[in-house]
């Protein structure tokens, strides 16, 4: 077995353990929150009788560990369970929510990753120039504002004032791809503005870091053009740290979109998670949290694999 | 029939044609001119084209109060989103509150009772469910029984538990016998939980499919996100349900709702931000309007906890709050003053200002009652959260400033929204709360202010007044309106002076809509959105 396969298998095993730990922590944390689902749903009309009837109906009168083990058994056999609140099968509606979130994350990634890399490479090439400063200033500004503020600014200019894009992203599954894309543009742009700075600065820093190396000086002395020096000599050795940052940001595009989803009324997993936590709907919270954790673990694994492949020293450890 | 009558009748016929769209403007003008009304003709045309509803279009509305935990089971309805979908779009009740806040027949054509204890409802004939099956009395009985029984979690249990016997009398009559006389019983049948659903073979009702008898058929339901319904072509009500389809979104964020409206993604939204409502209304094409309903804020005190067991302290607090300031600074004028009485403008027997004068901020009286109570100064805590009512923390900070002059120090304690109704309300001695209001005096008083309410867990104050308890069943059973009015005025006075609750504000329901959305001059105020019947009463102009 090659060392790479071994590393991957090891990581996947550890990932499963992490997921298990996450599910325990989530179950425990939801248990700690004040009130339970019956009180959250019944609100002001939560008198002891109705609460007791409701608890018995959804099996909430049994101890927490029994309910957790039952859930664990279900999830290991591929049964996501039912929402406690309205008894819908989670797999019936979770898929649609997840595909919405992945779609939004995907659109944002397609815009932001190439943009960040391009701007980053150019910033390294023309470092300390006016261009470098302007790009840095703009992206750092946009990352410094809270997401909802960036979202509202975009809505104000692109939606309310000019009226190009819709101010809320009312996407449903029967929309055509083009229409769905159109309605997803504003939230995707918001996310782009939030994540570009991080990737751009890492690209710039990783490349500049290498520019002081002897082999780059050699290339410069040979008279290679600056652009070629960066793309063919510096960039291949800078991939490790850059991919790591890209992976982190891609993960953020999936799991960090809660606020953007709320502002644009985008029906994704983030909105579902917030809703379910406030209603204490544990099975739904678990599925959302496990999915988010899995996305994080897999993207980090991917980043590690890429940095190992791009670095011969790690490919063949002594 | 004289000349004038005949002319009016002819004119009415022509106007109806215009309204239906079956007569052109040109034809109308020439026909009306022929009647010798030439100069008035264009105005008459506008009037009929404006006033009469037109059919068509997809209404896109955004409401609050939804969640991904929502379900189509009427027993679980709690907040405005599902009330609008369930009661407004899919299902009818036996009775309805109309746009003038009056009780009118809906699925029950008429009802009758000689003693207010045994009620017979005569069902309308020829009403069909969305699946084509005819409505019968069995469906009605099963739909009511859905909320009865030991293991029900229905919020309507409190309303229907007074029914001791419910039986079918033929296909078109339902008899209900109550444990005690209740003159308001037909009102209670308009409650949003009591929508009539089709009966299943086993005696339960179909709550999953959304099949009902109302103006729209369910196409898709994605809880907490979106509901899509299309017009029911066989709707039994004439002149109702004018839209071809309705898309109802749940949008929790106020900014998002307003953005959706301003960028023409939505046609009507609920609850625009109070602070900016007037500026939103200034935008061309957008209209902001409020309806004054029975929804009110309360500051209840548990009267078995010192010092709230002393009515002098309560009275001092009632005079130490500046309601006018609350109205202006917290509600920006979009509300009306409360008079420590839970009966609102949409109720029948609300006391007028002559009967019970509006209580105002009066430092002298507050000081007088403080002196009577024997306290030289008081340190009190009030628990607040946004779930009780928006900006309750700011409002109570204002209160603490006006009360300080009377020697009362109020500390405002902000509590989390989560679990507020279980861990704070009815637990902390003094807190902020609210009521959506009830269509009848008896309902409001019985549910929250009666001695019985202490046992059922609804009493915010543990109010227990012998005279009030004596009047409550008498007024409930009285079929003579004038006598009932006297009794209810007396009961309102008792609460006004003796109950440990401050009711400072009746908050209005706020709406913003595109000016394409038309509605009649009267809008019901028992709930927001025209009593949540907007989908069948409004239309596109």
CSV table of C-alpha atoms in Angstrom, one decimal, chain B residues 79-425:
chain,number,residue,atom,x,y,z
B,79,UNK,CA,-48.4,31.8,14.3
B,80,UNK,CA,-49.4,34.0,11.4
B,81,UNK,CA,-47.8,32.0,8.6
B,82,UNK,CA,-49.8,28.8,9.2
B,83,UNK,CA,-52.9,30.8,10.1
B,84,UNK,CA,-52.8,32.5,6.7
B,85,UNK,CA,-52.1,29.3,4.8
B,86,UNK,CA,-54.5,27.1,6.8
B,87,UNK,CA,-57.4,29.4,7.4
B,88,UNK,CA,-57.0,31.9,4.6
B,89,UNK,CA,-56.1,29.7,1.7
B,90,UNK,CA,-57.0,26.0,2.3
B,91,UNK,CA,-59.8,25.5,4.7
B,92,UNK,CA,-63.1,27.2,5.8
B,93,UNK,CA,-64.6,27.3,9.2
B,94,UNK,CA,-68.2,27.1,10.3
B,95,UNK,CA,-68.2,30.8,10.9
B,96,UNK,CA,-66.1,33.8,9.7
B,97,UNK,CA,-65.2,37.2,11.0
B,98,UNK,CA,-65.8,39.5,8.1
B,99,UNK,CA,-64.0,42.7,7.0
B,100,UNK,CA,-66.1,44.7,9.5
B,101,UNK,CA,-65.1,42.4,12.3
B,102,UNK,CA,-68.6,41.0,12.4
B,103,UNK,CA,-69.6,37.4,12.7
B,104,UNK,CA,-71.0,36.0,9.4
B,105,UNK,CA,-71.8,32.4,8.3
B,106,UNK,CA,-69.2,30.5,6.4
B,107,UNK,CA,-69.7,26.7,6.0
B,108,UNK,CA,-72.6,26.9,8.4
B,109,UNK,CA,-75.4,28.7,6.6
B,110,UNK,CA,-77.2,29.4,9.9
B,111,UNK,CA,-77.3,28.3,13.5
B,112,UNK,CA,-79.8,28.3,16.3
B,113,UNK,CA,-80.0,28.0,20.0
B,114,UNK,CA,-82.8,28.6,22.4
B,115,UNK,CA,-80.8,28.4,25.6
B,116,UNK,CA,-77.2,29.1,24.4
B,117,UNK,CA,-76.4,25.6,25.6
B,118,UNK,CA,-77.6,23.4,22.7
B,119,UNK,CA,-76.4,24.7,19.3
B,120,UNK,CA,-77.5,23.4,16.0
B,121,UNK,CA,-75.5,24.4,12.9
B,122,UNK,CA,-77.1,24.1,9.5
B,123,UNK,CA,-74.4,23.4,6.9
B,124,UNK,CA,-74.4,25.0,3.5
B,125,UNK,CA,-75.3,22.6,0.8
B,126,UNK,CA,-73.4,21.9,-2.4
B,127,UNK,CA,-70.0,22.7,-0.9
B,128,UNK,CA,-67.1,20.5,-2.3
B,129,UNK,CA,-63.7,19.7,-1.0
B,130,UNK,CA,-60.7,20.2,-3.4
B,131,UNK,CA,-60.9,16.5,-4.3
B,132,UNK,CA,-64.5,16.8,-5.5
B,133,UNK,CA,-66.1,15.1,-2.5
B,134,UNK,CA,-69.1,16.9,-1.0
B,135,UNK,CA,-69.0,18.3,2.5
B,136,UNK,CA,-71.2,16.6,5.0
B,137,UNK,CA,-71.9,16.9,8.7
B,138,UNK,CA,-69.5,14.0,9.4
B,139,UNK,CA,-66.6,16.0,8.3
B,140,UNK,CA,-67.5,18.8,10.7
B,141,UNK,CA,-67.9,16.5,13.6
B,142,UNK,CA,-64.6,14.7,12.9
B,143,UNK,CA,-62.8,18.1,12.5
B,144,UNK,CA,-64.0,19.3,15.9
B,145,UNK,CA,-63.2,16.0,17.5
B,146,UNK,CA,-59.7,16.3,16.3
B,147,UNK,CA,-59.2,18.9,19.1
B,148,UNK,CA,-60.9,16.9,21.8
B,149,UNK,CA,-59.7,13.9,23.7
B,150,UNK,CA,-57.2,13.2,26.4
B,151,UNK,CA,-54.0,13.0,24.3
B,152,UNK,CA,-54.6,16.0,22.1
B,153,UNK,CA,-52.0,18.7,22.0
B,154,UNK,CA,-54.3,21.1,20.2
B,155,UNK,CA,-54.1,24.7,21.3
B,156,UNK,CA,-57.9,24.8,20.6
B,157,UNK,CA,-58.6,22.4,23.4
B,158,UNK,CA,-59.6,25.3,25.7
B,159,UNK,CA,-62.3,26.3,23.2
B,160,UNK,CA,-63.8,22.9,22.4
B,161,UNK,CA,-63.5,21.3,25.8
B,162,UNK,CA,-66.8,22.9,26.8
B,163,UNK,CA,-68.5,20.7,24.2
B,164,UNK,CA,-70.0,17.7,26.0
B,165,UNK,CA,-71.8,16.1,23.1
B,166,UNK,CA,-71.4,16.6,19.3
B,167,UNK,CA,-73.6,14.6,17.0
B,168,UNK,CA,-74.5,14.4,13.3
B,169,UNK,CA,-78.2,15.2,12.5
B,170,UNK,CA,-78.6,14.1,8.9
B,171,UNK,CA,-76.1,15.1,6.3
B,172,UNK,CA,-76.4,18.8,6.8
B,173,UNK,CA,-76.8,19.5,10.5
B,174,UNK,CA,-74.5,19.3,13.5
B,175,UNK,CA,-75.7,19.5,17.0
B,176,UNK,CA,-73.3,20.5,19.8
B,177,UNK,CA,-74.3,20.5,23.5
B,178,UNK,CA,-72.1,22.6,25.9
B,179,UNK,CA,-71.5,22.1,29.6
B,180,UNK,CA,-72.8,25.6,30.2
B,181,UNK,CA,-74.6,28.3,28.3
B,182,UNK,CA,-72.3,30.3,26.0
B,183,UNK,CA,-73.9,33.0,23.8
B,184,UNK,CA,-70.6,33.5,21.9
B,185,UNK,CA,-70.2,29.9,20.8
B,186,UNK,CA,-70.7,30.7,17.1
B,187,UNK,CA,-67.8,33.2,17.4
B,188,UNK,CA,-65.5,30.5,18.8
B,189,UNK,CA,-66.2,28.4,15.7
B,190,UNK,CA,-64.3,31.0,13.7
B,191,UNK,CA,-61.1,30.1,15.5
B,192,UNK,CA,-58.2,29.3,13.1
B,193,UNK,CA,-57.6,25.9,14.6
B,194,UNK,CA,-61.2,24.8,13.7
B,195,UNK,CA,-60.9,24.6,9.9
B,196,UNK,CA,-63.0,21.8,8.4
B,197,UNK,CA,-61.0,19.0,6.9
B,198,UNK,CA,-62.3,15.9,5.1
B,199,UNK,CA,-63.0,12.9,7.3
B,200,UNK,CA,-61.1,9.7,6.7
B,201,UNK,CA,-62.8,6.3,6.8
B,202,UNK,CA,-61.6,5.6,10.4
B,203,UNK,CA,-63.2,8.8,11.8
B,204,UNK,CA,-60.0,10.8,11.9
B,205,UNK,CA,-59.4,13.7,9.5
B,206,UNK,CA,-57.1,14.2,6.6
B,207,UNK,CA,-54.6,16.8,7.9
B,208,UNK,CA,-51.7,16.0,5.6
B,209,UNK,CA,-52.9,16.7,2.1
B,210,UNK,CA,-54.1,20.2,2.8
B,211,UNK,CA,-57.5,19.4,1.2
B,212,UNK,CA,-60.2,21.8,2.4
B,213,UNK,CA,-63.1,23.7,1.0
B,214,UNK,CA,-61.6,27.1,0.7
B,215,UNK,CA,-60.5,29.2,-2.3
B,216,UNK,CA,-57.1,27.7,-3.0
B,217,UNK,CA,-55.8,24.2,-3.6
B,218,UNK,CA,-52.4,23.2,-2.3
B,219,UNK,CA,-49.7,22.6,-4.9
B,220,UNK,CA,-46.6,22.5,-2.7
B,221,UNK,CA,-45.8,23.1,0.9
B,222,UNK,CA,-42.2,23.5,2.0
B,223,UNK,CA,-42.4,24.3,5.8
B,224,UNK,CA,-40.5,27.4,6.8
B,225,UNK,CA,-39.8,28.3,3.2
B,226,UNK,CA,-42.7,28.5,0.7
B,227,UNK,CA,-46.2,27.5,0.1
B,228,UNK,CA,-47.8,27.5,-3.4
B,229,UNK,CA,-51.5,27.3,-4.0
B,230,UNK,CA,-53.7,27.7,-7.1
B,231,UNK,CA,-57.3,29.0,-7.3
B,232,UNK,CA,-60.1,26.5,-6.6
B,233,UNK,CA,-62.3,26.8,-9.7
B,234,UNK,CA,-65.3,25.3,-7.8
B,235,UNK,CA,-65.1,27.7,-4.8
B,236,UNK,CA,-68.5,28.0,-3.4
B,237,UNK,CA,-68.2,31.6,-2.3
B,238,UNK,CA,-69.0,34.1,-5.0
B,239,UNK,CA,-67.0,37.2,-5.4
B,240,UNK,CA,-64.1,35.8,-3.3
B,241,UNK,CA,-60.6,34.4,-4.1
B,242,UNK,CA,-59.5,36.6,-7.0
B,243,UNK,CA,-55.9,35.5,-7.5
B,244,UNK,CA,-55.0,32.7,-9.9
B,245,UNK,CA,-52.3,31.6,-7.5
B,246,UNK,CA,-50.6,32.5,-4.3
B,247,UNK,CA,-47.0,32.2,-3.3
B,248,UNK,CA,-46.4,32.6,0.4
B,249,UNK,CA,-42.9,32.9,1.7
B,250,UNK,CA,-41.7,32.9,5.2
B,251,UNK,CA,-39.2,35.8,5.6
B,252,UNK,CA,-38.1,36.3,9.2
B,253,UNK,CA,-35.8,39.2,8.4
B,254,UNK,CA,-37.5,42.6,8.3
B,255,UNK,CA,-34.9,44.0,5.9
B,256,UNK,CA,-35.3,41.1,3.5
B,257,UNK,CA,-39.0,41.5,3.4
B,258,UNK,CA,-38.7,45.2,2.6
B,259,UNK,CA,-36.0,44.6,0.0
B,260,UNK,CA,-38.2,42.0,-1.6
B,261,UNK,CA,-41.1,44.5,-1.8
B,262,UNK,CA,-38.9,47.3,-3.1
B,263,UNK,CA,-37.3,45.2,-5.7
B,264,UNK,CA,-40.7,43.9,-6.9
B,265,UNK,CA,-40.1,40.4,-5.8
B,266,UNK,CA,-43.0,40.5,-3.5
B,267,UNK,CA,-46.4,42.1,-3.6
B,268,UNK,CA,-47.3,42.4,0.1
B,269,UNK,CA,-45.3,41.9,3.3
B,270,UNK,CA,-46.2,41.9,7.0
B,271,UNK,CA,-44.7,44.1,9.7
B,272,UNK,CA,-42.4,46.6,8.1
B,273,UNK,CA,-39.9,48.2,10.5
B,274,UNK,CA,-41.9,50.7,12.7
B,275,UNK,CA,-39.0,53.2,12.7
B,276,UNK,CA,-38.8,53.4,8.9
B,277,UNK,CA,-42.4,52.5,7.9
B,278,UNK,CA,-43.3,56.1,7.0
B,279,UNK,CA,-40.3,56.4,4.7
B,280,UNK,CA,-41.1,53.1,3.1
B,281,UNK,CA,-44.6,54.4,2.4
B,282,UNK,CA,-43.1,57.4,0.6
B,283,UNK,CA,-41.5,55.3,-2.1
B,284,UNK,CA,-43.5,55.4,-5.3
B,285,UNK,CA,-45.6,52.3,-5.8
B,286,UNK,CA,-45.6,51.2,-2.2
B,287,UNK,CA,-48.3,51.6,0.3
B,288,UNK,CA,-48.0,51.1,4.1
B,289,UNK,CA,-51.1,50.5,6.2
B,290,UNK,CA,-52.0,49.6,9.7
B,291,UNK,CA,-55.0,48.0,11.3
B,292,UNK,CA,-55.8,48.4,14.9
B,293,UNK,CA,-56.6,45.0,16.3
B,294,UNK,CA,-57.0,43.3,19.6
B,295,UNK,CA,-53.4,42.4,19.9
B,296,UNK,CA,-52.0,44.0,23.0
B,297,UNK,CA,-48.9,44.2,25.2
B,298,UNK,CA,-49.2,43.4,28.9
B,299,UNK,CA,-47.0,43.9,31.9
B,300,UNK,CA,-48.5,41.3,34.3
B,301,UNK,CA,-47.6,41.0,38.0
B,302,UNK,CA,-48.2,37.8,40.0
B,303,UNK,CA,-50.5,39.1,42.7
B,304,UNK,CA,-49.4,36.5,45.3
B,305,UNK,CA,-45.9,37.9,45.4
B,306,UNK,CA,-45.0,40.9,47.5
B,307,UNK,CA,-45.3,43.8,46.8
B,308,UNK,CA,-47.7,43.1,43.9
B,309,UNK,CA,-50.2,41.7,46.4
B,310,UNK,CA,-50.9,45.3,47.4
B,311,UNK,CA,-53.3,46.9,44.9
B,312,UNK,CA,-51.9,50.3,45.9
B,313,UNK,CA,-48.5,49.4,44.5
B,314,UNK,CA,-50.2,48.2,41.3
B,315,UNK,CA,-52.2,51.4,41.0
B,316,UNK,CA,-49.1,53.5,41.6
B,317,UNK,CA,-47.4,51.6,38.7
B,318,UNK,CA,-50.4,52.1,36.4
B,319,UNK,CA,-50.2,55.8,36.9
B,320,UNK,CA,-46.4,55.9,36.7
B,321,UNK,CA,-46.2,54.7,33.1
B,322,UNK,CA,-46.3,57.3,30.3
B,323,UNK,CA,-48.4,55.4,27.7
B,324,UNK,CA,-48.3,58.4,25.3
B,325,UNK,CA,-44.5,58.3,25.3
B,326,UNK,CA,-44.5,54.6,24.5
B,327,UNK,CA,-46.9,55.2,21.6
B,328,UNK,CA,-44.7,58.0,20.2
B,329,UNK,CA,-41.2,56.7,20.9
B,330,UNK,CA,-41.6,52.9,20.7
B,331,UNK,CA,-44.4,52.5,18.2
B,332,UNK,CA,-43.9,55.7,16.2
B,333,UNK,CA,-47.7,56.3,16.5
B,334,UNK,CA,-48.6,53.0,14.8
B,335,UNK,CA,-50.7,51.7,17.7
B,336,UNK,CA,-53.3,52.8,20.1
B,337,UNK,CA,-53.3,53.5,23.9
B,338,UNK,CA,-54.3,50.7,26.3
B,339,UNK,CA,-56.4,51.3,29.3
B,340,UNK,CA,-55.4,48.3,31.5
B,341,UNK,CA,-58.3,46.5,29.9
B,342,UNK,CA,-57.7,43.5,27.5
B,343,UNK,CA,-60.7,44.2,25.4
B,344,UNK,CA,-59.8,45.8,22.0
B,345,UNK,CA,-61.2,47.8,19.1
B,346,UNK,CA,-62.3,44.6,17.3
B,347,UNK,CA,-64.4,43.5,20.2
B,348,UNK,CA,-68.2,44.2,20.4
B,349,UNK,CA,-68.5,45.5,23.9
B,350,UNK,CA,-65.3,47.6,24.5
B,351,UNK,CA,-65.8,50.4,27.0
B,352,UNK,CA,-65.8,53.8,25.5
B,353,UNK,CA,-63.7,56.7,26.8
B,354,UNK,CA,-66.8,58.1,28.5
B,355,UNK,CA,-67.5,54.8,30.3
B,356,UNK,CA,-64.0,54.2,31.5
B,357,UNK,CA,-61.7,57.3,30.9
B,358,UNK,CA,-58.2,56.7,29.5
B,359,UNK,CA,-55.7,56.3,32.3
B,360,UNK,CA,-52.8,58.8,31.9
B,361,UNK,CA,-49.4,59.4,33.3
B,362,UNK,CA,-50.1,61.1,36.6
B,363,UNK,CA,-47.3,61.6,39.1
B,364,UNK,CA,-49.5,62.9,41.8
B,365,UNK,CA,-51.8,59.9,41.8
B,366,UNK,CA,-48.8,57.6,41.6
B,367,UNK,CA,-47.3,59.2,44.7
B,368,UNK,CA,-50.7,59.1,46.4
B,369,UNK,CA,-51.0,55.3,45.9
B,370,UNK,CA,-47.3,54.9,47.0
B,371,UNK,CA,-48.2,56.7,50.2
B,372,UNK,CA,-51.3,54.5,50.7
B,373,UNK,CA,-49.2,51.4,50.3
B,374,UNK,CA,-46.9,52.5,53.1
B,375,UNK,CA,-43.7,52.1,51.0
B,376,UNK,CA,-41.4,55.1,50.8
B,377,UNK,CA,-39.6,53.7,47.8
B,378,UNK,CA,-39.6,50.4,45.9
B,379,UNK,CA,-37.0,48.4,44.0
B,380,UNK,CA,-38.6,46.3,41.4
B,381,UNK,CA,-37.4,44.0,38.6
B,382,UNK,CA,-39.2,43.4,35.3
B,383,UNK,CA,-38.1,40.7,32.9
B,384,UNK,CA,-38.4,41.4,29.2
B,385,UNK,CA,-37.6,39.8,25.8
B,386,UNK,CA,-38.3,40.6,22.2
B,387,UNK,CA,-40.5,37.5,22.0
B,388,UNK,CA,-42.9,39.2,24.5
B,389,UNK,CA,-43.1,42.3,22.3
B,390,UNK,CA,-40.6,44.0,20.1
B,391,UNK,CA,-38.4,46.6,21.9
B,392,UNK,CA,-39.9,45.7,25.3
B,393,UNK,CA,-36.5,46.5,26.8
B,394,UNK,CA,-36.5,50.0,25.4
B,395,UNK,CA,-40.1,50.6,26.4
B,396,UNK,CA,-39.5,49.4,30.0
B,397,UNK,CA,-36.4,51.6,30.3
B,398,UNK,CA,-38.7,54.6,29.4
B,399,UNK,CA,-41.1,53.3,32.1
B,400,UNK,CA,-38.3,53.1,34.7
B,401,UNK,CA,-37.5,56.8,34.0
B,402,UNK,CA,-41.0,58.0,34.5
B,403,UNK,CA,-41.6,55.8,37.5
B,404,UNK,CA,-38.4,57.0,39.3
B,405,UNK,CA,-40.1,60.3,40.1
B,406,UNK,CA,-42.7,58.5,42.1
B,407,UNK,CA,-40.0,56.7,44.2
B,408,UNK,CA,-40.2,53.5,42.2
B,409,UNK,CA,-36.9,52.1,40.9
B,410,UNK,CA,-37.5,49.6,38.1
B,411,UNK,CA,-34.6,47.4,36.9
B,412,UNK,CA,-35.1,46.1,33.4
B,413,UNK,CA,-33.8,42.5,33.1
B,414,UNK,CA,-33.3,41.3,29.5
B,415,UNK,CA,-34.0,37.6,29.3
B,416,UNK,CA,-33.3,35.2,26.3
B,417,UNK,CA,-36.2,34.7,23.8
B,418,UNK,CA,-35.6,31.0,23.9
B,419,UNK,CA,-37.6,29.4,26.6
B,420,UNK,CA,-39.1,32.7,27.7
B,421,UNK,CA,-42.7,31.3,27.9
B,422,UNK,CA,-41.6,28.4,30.0
B,423,UNK,CA,-38.9,29.9,32.2
B,424,UNK,CA,-39.8,33.5,32.7
B,425,UNK,CA,-43.5,34.0,32.0
